[in-house]
Short mmCIF file of C-alpha atoms and ligand atoms in Angstrom, two decimals:
data_model
loop_
_atom_site.label_atom_id
_atom_site.label_comp_id
_atom_site.label_asym_id
_atom_site.label_seq_id
_atom_site.Cartn_x
_atom_site.Cartn_y
_atom_site.Cartn_z
CA MET A 697 126.38 93.28 89.26
CA ASP A 698 125.96 92.52 85.54
CA LEU A 699 124.34 89.08 85.31
CA GLN A 700 125.56 88.71 81.70
CA ILE A 701 122.27 87.34 80.37
CA ASP A 702 121.47 90.25 78.05
CA GLY A 703 119.89 88.90 74.84
CA ASN A 704 119.56 85.34 76.17
CA ALA A 705 116.35 83.35 75.68
CA ALA A 706 114.36 82.25 78.74
CA LEU A 707 111.21 80.16 79.17
CA VAL A 708 109.47 80.68 82.51
CA THR A 709 106.39 78.57 83.23
CA ALA A 710 103.42 79.58 85.41
CA SER A 711 104.59 83.15 85.18
CA SER A 712 101.44 85.27 84.85
CA SER A 713 101.50 85.70 88.63
CA GLY A 714 103.55 85.24 91.78
CA LEU A 715 106.98 83.65 91.87
CA GLY A 716 107.07 82.76 88.16
CA LYS A 717 106.20 86.34 87.21
CA ALA A 718 108.84 87.70 89.60
CA SER A 719 111.44 85.38 88.04
CA ALA A 720 110.48 86.43 84.51
CA THR A 721 110.64 90.08 85.61
CA ALA A 722 114.11 89.67 87.09
CA LEU A 723 115.38 87.93 83.94
CA ALA A 724 113.79 90.46 81.54
CA ARG A 725 115.08 93.40 83.60
CA GLU A 726 118.59 92.00 83.05
CA GLY A 727 118.00 91.96 79.29
CA ALA A 728 116.90 88.36 78.72
CA ASN A 729 114.07 87.73 76.26
CA VAL A 730 111.36 85.77 78.08
CA VAL A 731 108.37 83.63 77.19
CA ILE A 732 105.80 83.75 79.98
CA ASN A 733 102.97 81.27 80.49
CA GLY A 734 99.70 80.64 82.34
CA ARG A 735 96.20 79.34 81.53
CA ASP A 736 94.27 82.59 81.70
CA GLU A 737 94.89 84.88 78.67
CA ASP A 738 93.87 88.12 80.40
CA ARG A 739 96.11 87.51 83.40
CA LEU A 740 98.93 86.69 80.99
CA GLU A 741 98.49 89.95 79.05
CA ASP A 742 98.42 91.95 82.31
CA ALA A 743 101.64 90.25 83.42
CA LYS A 744 103.30 90.98 80.06
CA ALA A 745 102.47 94.70 80.42
CA GLU A 746 103.82 94.75 83.99
CA ILE A 747 107.06 93.01 83.04
CA GLU A 748 107.55 95.15 79.92
CA ALA A 749 107.43 98.27 82.10
CA VAL A 750 110.80 97.29 83.62
CA ALA A 751 112.21 94.94 80.95
CA THR A 752 115.07 95.59 78.61
CA GLY A 753 114.47 92.20 76.99
CA GLU A 754 111.44 91.17 74.94
CA VAL A 755 108.38 89.54 76.55
CA VAL A 756 106.22 87.01 74.65
CA THR A 757 103.15 85.22 76.05
CA GLN A 758 102.19 81.61 75.42
CA GLN A 759 98.93 80.43 76.97
CA GLY A 760 98.99 76.79 78.06
CA ASP A 761 98.19 74.27 80.78
CA LEU A 762 101.23 72.58 82.35
CA THR A 763 99.32 69.31 82.68
CA ASP A 764 98.78 69.17 78.90
CA GLU A 765 101.66 67.55 77.01
CA ASP A 766 100.88 69.37 73.74
CA ASP A 767 100.84 72.73 75.52
CA LEU A 768 104.32 72.00 76.91
CA THR A 769 105.62 71.21 73.43
CA ARG A 770 104.11 74.48 72.21
CA LEU A 771 105.88 76.40 74.98
CA VAL A 772 109.27 75.08 73.88
CA GLU A 773 108.44 75.65 70.19
CA THR A 774 107.30 79.23 70.80
CA THR A 775 110.50 80.09 72.69
CA VAL A 776 112.67 78.66 69.91
CA ASP A 777 110.57 80.27 67.13
CA GLU A 778 110.65 83.67 68.82
CA PHE A 779 114.18 83.76 70.20
CA GLY A 780 116.10 81.09 68.26
CA THR A 781 116.96 78.86 71.23
CA ILE A 782 116.46 78.33 74.97
CA ASP A 783 119.27 79.38 77.30
CA HIS A 784 117.30 79.32 80.55
CA LEU A 785 114.39 77.16 81.67
CA VAL A 786 112.62 78.21 84.88
CA THR A 787 109.81 75.95 86.08
CA SER A 788 107.10 77.17 88.39
CA ALA A 789 103.56 75.77 88.62
CA GLY A 790 100.29 76.16 90.43
CA GLY A 791 100.17 74.72 93.93
CA PRO A 792 98.35 71.50 94.89
CA PRO A 793 95.34 71.86 97.22
CA SER A 794 95.98 71.86 100.96
CA GLY A 795 94.28 69.59 103.50
CA PRO A 796 94.92 66.44 105.54
CA PHE A 797 95.94 63.13 103.94
CA LEU A 798 92.59 61.39 104.47
CA GLU A 799 90.82 64.08 102.45
CA THR A 800 92.95 63.42 99.34
CA ASP A 801 91.94 60.88 96.71
CA ASP A 802 93.85 59.18 93.88
CA GLU A 803 92.85 61.87 91.43
CA ASP A 804 94.42 64.57 93.65
CA TRP A 805 97.67 62.62 93.77
CA TYR A 806 97.85 61.98 90.03
CA HIS A 807 96.96 65.61 89.28
CA ALA A 808 99.63 66.92 91.66
CA TYR A 809 102.19 64.57 90.05
CA ASP A 810 101.23 65.71 86.53
CA LEU A 811 101.34 69.39 87.46
CA LEU A 812 104.46 69.46 89.61
CA VAL A 813 106.61 66.59 88.31
CA MET A 814 105.63 65.52 84.79
CA SER A 815 105.59 69.15 83.60
CA VAL A 816 109.27 69.45 84.61
CA VAL A 817 110.13 66.01 83.17
CA ARG A 818 108.57 66.86 79.79
CA LEU A 819 109.99 70.39 79.60
CA ALA A 820 113.50 69.26 80.53
CA ARG A 821 113.36 66.54 77.88
CA GLU A 822 112.14 68.88 75.13
CA ALA A 823 114.32 71.85 76.07
CA GLU A 824 117.58 69.93 76.57
CA PRO A 825 118.81 70.07 72.93
CA TYR A 826 118.51 73.88 73.01
CA LEU A 827 119.82 74.36 76.55
CA SER A 828 122.97 72.43 75.69
CA GLU A 829 123.69 73.85 72.22
CA GLY A 830 124.96 77.34 73.13
CA GLU A 831 128.49 78.47 73.89
CA GLU A 832 127.41 79.45 77.42
CA THR A 833 126.16 76.82 79.87
CA GLY A 834 122.38 76.50 79.74
CA THR A 835 120.46 76.62 83.02
CA ILE A 836 117.43 75.06 84.64
CA VAL A 837 115.95 76.46 87.84
CA ASN A 838 113.05 74.59 89.44
CA ILE A 839 110.84 76.57 91.81
CA THR A 840 109.53 74.06 94.38
CA SER A 841 108.91 74.66 98.11
CA ARG A 842 110.60 74.51 101.48
CA SER A 843 108.20 71.59 102.07
CA VAL A 844 110.93 69.35 100.59
CA LYS A 845 113.14 70.20 103.59
CA GLU A 846 110.47 70.17 106.28
CA ALA A 847 106.99 68.62 106.01
CA LEU A 848 104.42 71.39 106.40
CA ASP A 849 101.03 71.04 108.12
CA SER A 850 98.06 70.24 105.85
CA LEU A 851 100.27 70.10 102.74
CA VAL A 852 100.68 66.35 102.20
CA LEU A 853 100.65 66.63 98.39
CA SER A 854 103.35 69.31 98.39
CA ASN A 855 105.39 67.49 101.08
CA SER A 856 105.36 64.24 99.11
CA VAL A 857 105.23 64.94 95.40
CA ARG A 858 107.76 67.79 95.26
CA MET A 859 110.54 65.50 96.53
CA SER A 860 110.54 63.96 93.03
CA VAL A 861 111.44 67.30 91.48
CA ILE A 862 114.50 67.53 93.72
CA GLY A 863 115.59 64.00 92.73
CA LEU A 864 115.10 64.95 89.08
CA GLU A 865 116.96 68.26 89.43
CA LYS A 866 119.92 66.56 91.11
CA THR A 867 120.03 63.91 88.37
CA LEU A 868 119.86 66.51 85.59
CA SER A 869 122.68 68.47 87.24
CA GLN A 870 124.84 65.37 86.69
CA GLU A 871 123.52 63.97 83.39
CA PHE A 872 123.20 67.32 81.53
CA ALA A 873 126.55 68.66 82.79
CA PRO A 874 128.80 70.26 81.70
CA ASP A 875 126.50 71.80 79.07
CA VAL A 876 123.65 72.61 81.46
CA ARG A 877 123.45 73.47 85.17
CA ALA A 878 120.33 72.57 87.17
CA ASN A 879 119.35 74.04 90.54
CA ALA A 880 116.22 74.47 92.65
CA VAL A 881 114.86 77.19 94.89
CA LEU A 882 112.71 76.23 97.87
CA PRO A 883 110.45 79.13 98.81
CA GLY A 884 108.90 79.69 102.20
CA PRO A 885 105.87 82.00 102.31
CA HIS A 886 105.97 84.85 99.80
CA GLU A 887 103.30 87.45 99.25
CA THR A 888 101.43 85.91 96.29
CA SER A 889 97.91 84.70 95.59
CA ARG A 890 99.05 81.14 96.51
CA ILE A 891 99.63 82.17 100.13
CA GLN A 892 96.31 84.04 100.23
CA ASP A 893 94.57 80.84 99.01
CA LEU A 894 96.36 78.62 101.55
CA VAL A 895 95.55 80.91 104.49
CA GLU A 896 91.92 81.22 103.37
CA GLN A 897 91.63 77.41 103.08
CA ALA A 898 93.09 77.03 106.60
CA VAL A 899 90.57 79.56 107.99
CA GLU A 900 87.78 77.54 106.34
CA ARG A 901 89.11 74.39 108.09
CA ASP A 902 88.96 76.36 111.42
CA GLU A 903 92.75 76.16 111.82
CA TYR A 904 92.76 79.96 112.37
CA ASP A 905 90.10 82.40 113.59
CA SER A 906 90.94 85.00 110.96
CA TYR A 907 92.96 85.61 107.79
CA GLU A 908 95.26 87.99 109.72
CA GLU A 909 95.99 85.36 112.38
CA GLY A 910 96.80 82.83 109.63
CA LEU A 911 99.11 85.20 107.78
CA ASP A 912 100.91 86.07 111.03
CA ASP A 913 101.47 82.37 111.64
CA TRP A 914 102.81 81.83 108.09
CA ALA A 915 105.17 84.78 108.62
CA GLY A 916 106.64 83.04 111.67
CA ASN A 917 110.36 83.21 110.85
CA PRO A 918 113.34 85.12 112.26
CA LEU A 919 112.73 88.00 109.83
CA GLU A 920 109.08 88.23 110.99
CA ARG A 921 107.61 88.80 107.53
CA VAL A 922 106.64 86.98 104.36
CA GLY A 923 108.95 87.30 101.35
CA ASP A 924 108.64 89.76 98.50
CA PRO A 925 108.33 87.64 95.28
CA MET A 926 111.13 89.72 93.70
CA GLU A 927 113.51 88.49 96.42
CA LEU A 928 112.98 85.00 95.01
CA GLY A 929 112.92 86.20 91.38
CA ASN A 930 116.30 87.87 91.81
CA THR A 931 117.77 84.61 93.14
CA VAL A 932 116.39 82.75 90.12
CA ALA A 933 118.03 85.30 87.79
CA TYR A 934 121.31 84.92 89.69
CA LEU A 935 121.17 81.11 89.39
CA SER A 936 120.49 81.51 85.65
CA SER A 937 123.54 83.72 85.23
CA PRO A 938 127.16 82.73 84.52
CA VAL A 939 127.97 84.76 87.64
CA SER A 940 126.76 81.71 89.63
CA GLY A 941 128.53 79.36 87.18
CA PHE A 942 129.89 76.88 89.78
CA ILE A 943 126.53 76.35 91.52
CA ASN A 944 125.05 73.12 90.18
CA GLY A 945 122.70 70.54 91.70
CA ASP A 946 121.92 72.79 94.66
CA SER A 947 118.64 73.56 96.41
CA ILE A 948 118.49 77.01 97.95
CA VAL A 949 115.93 77.66 100.69
CA ILE A 950 114.43 81.17 100.57
CA ASP A 951 112.29 81.38 103.69
CA GLY A 952 113.60 84.11 105.98
CA GLY A 953 115.36 81.44 108.04
CA SER A 954 112.27 79.56 109.23
CA THR A 955 113.60 76.07 108.39
CA GLY A 956 115.38 74.79 111.49
CA ALA A 957 117.64 72.21 109.78
CA ASN A 958 121.38 73.01 109.94
CA LEU A 959 121.85 71.91 106.31
N1 LIG B 1202 104.02 81.83 97.28
C1 LIG B 1202 104.57 81.08 98.21
O1 LIG B 1202 104.72 81.52 99.33
C2 LIG B 1202 105.03 79.69 97.91
C3 LIG B 1202 105.74 79.00 98.89
C4 LIG B 1202 106.17 77.71 98.62
C5 LIG B 1202 105.90 77.14 97.40
N2 LIG B 1202 105.21 77.85 96.47
C6 LIG B 1202 104.94 77.19 95.20
O2 LIG B 1202 105.48 77.95 94.13
C7 LIG B 1202 104.66 77.79 92.97
C8 LIG B 1202 104.21 79.16 92.50
O3 LIG B 1202 103.44 79.77 93.52
P1 LIG B 1202 102.96 81.28 93.42
O4 LIG B 1202 102.97 81.81 94.79
O5 LIG B 1202 103.71 81.96 92.35
O6 LIG B 1202 101.44 81.06 92.97
P2 LIG B 1202 100.46 82.09 92.24
O7 LIG B 1202 100.78 83.51 92.55
O8 LIG B 1202 99.09 81.57 92.56
O9 LIG B 1202 100.78 81.87 90.68
C9 LIG B 1202 100.57 80.65 90.09
C10 LIG B 1202 100.84 80.80 88.61
O10 LIG B 1202 100.74 79.53 88.04
C11 LIG B 1202 99.82 79.57 86.93
N3 LIG B 1202 99.25 78.23 86.84
C12 LIG B 1202 98.55 77.57 87.78
N4 LIG B 1202 98.21 76.36 87.32
C13 LIG B 1202 98.71 76.25 86.07
C14 LIG B 1202 98.67 75.25 85.06
N5 LIG B 1202 98.04 74.08 85.27
N6 LIG B 1202 99.27 75.49 83.88
C15 LIG B 1202 99.89 76.68 83.65
N7 LIG B 1202 99.96 77.66 84.56
C16 LIG B 1202 99.36 77.45 85.75
C17 LIG B 1202 98.84 80.67 87.31
O11 LIG B 1202 98.16 81.21 86.19
P3 LIG B 1202 96.73 80.62 85.70
O12 LIG B 1202 95.93 80.36 86.94
O13 LIG B 1202 96.15 81.67 84.82
O14 LIG B 1202 97.06 79.37 84.97
C18 LIG B 1202 99.83 81.69 87.88
O15 LIG B 1202 100.50 82.38 86.87
C19 LIG B 1202 103.49 76.89 93.39
O16 LIG B 1202 103.79 75.56 93.06
C20 LIG B 1202 103.46 77.08 94.90
O17 LIG B 1202 102.85 75.99 95.56
C21 LIG B 1202 104.78 79.10 96.68
#
């Protein structure tokens, strides 16, 4: 299927690794020009080389911290300077630390809010004039977590703070329409460094005897495996494409079927 995004301009945050990198790869493989981002320059350059190996679009790096307002402005400016506009905004981020509620303090909460919510608020605000100026509908895809559907053990920050992103995404799907569509993807466990970190932290808290036992538990879904990041990246590219043009304000769970809710 031709996703019809050849030559479009995409900004993908937190994309030097994991789900953001997979999304940038899927978009660039379909011919979109992408700006990728992360804090660590070396990791960013490695990701650029990996994506370029399969891309037909151009790949540009922009180092920056999603909790820094000036860095977010620079991300938008770089995309517009390099590619003339922004057709697609994909927001990923680092993950908040795991652990029980009583081990979190105010600083953890404010940091999680800055990283996961305010980064999306600021990027949506700054990117909107570009997203809505083209002939084609602009798109926003927010990568969040299945924790917005079902509270997950030892993930109180993710369970709580990410709900705001869904409220924001739904609102943008109404206020920015018809010029821009906004959707979210809600990943279950995918094979990235985030899952390795979470399982290792759970082993340290004695929730599992070994890393393997923890990973097996995380892979507890009808498909009996964790996801390949490209399975999520391909969905992000699809949601960014006019091929999915009537999908707006939706939240798509990508978790191998582990969430028990009917809707
Ligand atoms: N993987 C999963 O199974 C899963 C499931 C549900 C939800 N999620 C959520 O999806 C998001 C992405 O997870 P992932 O698996 O892709 O994680 P990952 O493989 O650890 O990648 C995280 C990416 O974010 C960047 N990053 C982290 N903090 C940043 C910051 N402050 N500013 C800019 N970039 C930053 C990292 O680069 P630098 O460290 O160099 O900045 C890296 O590129 C997270 O919010 C995670 O909680 C993941």
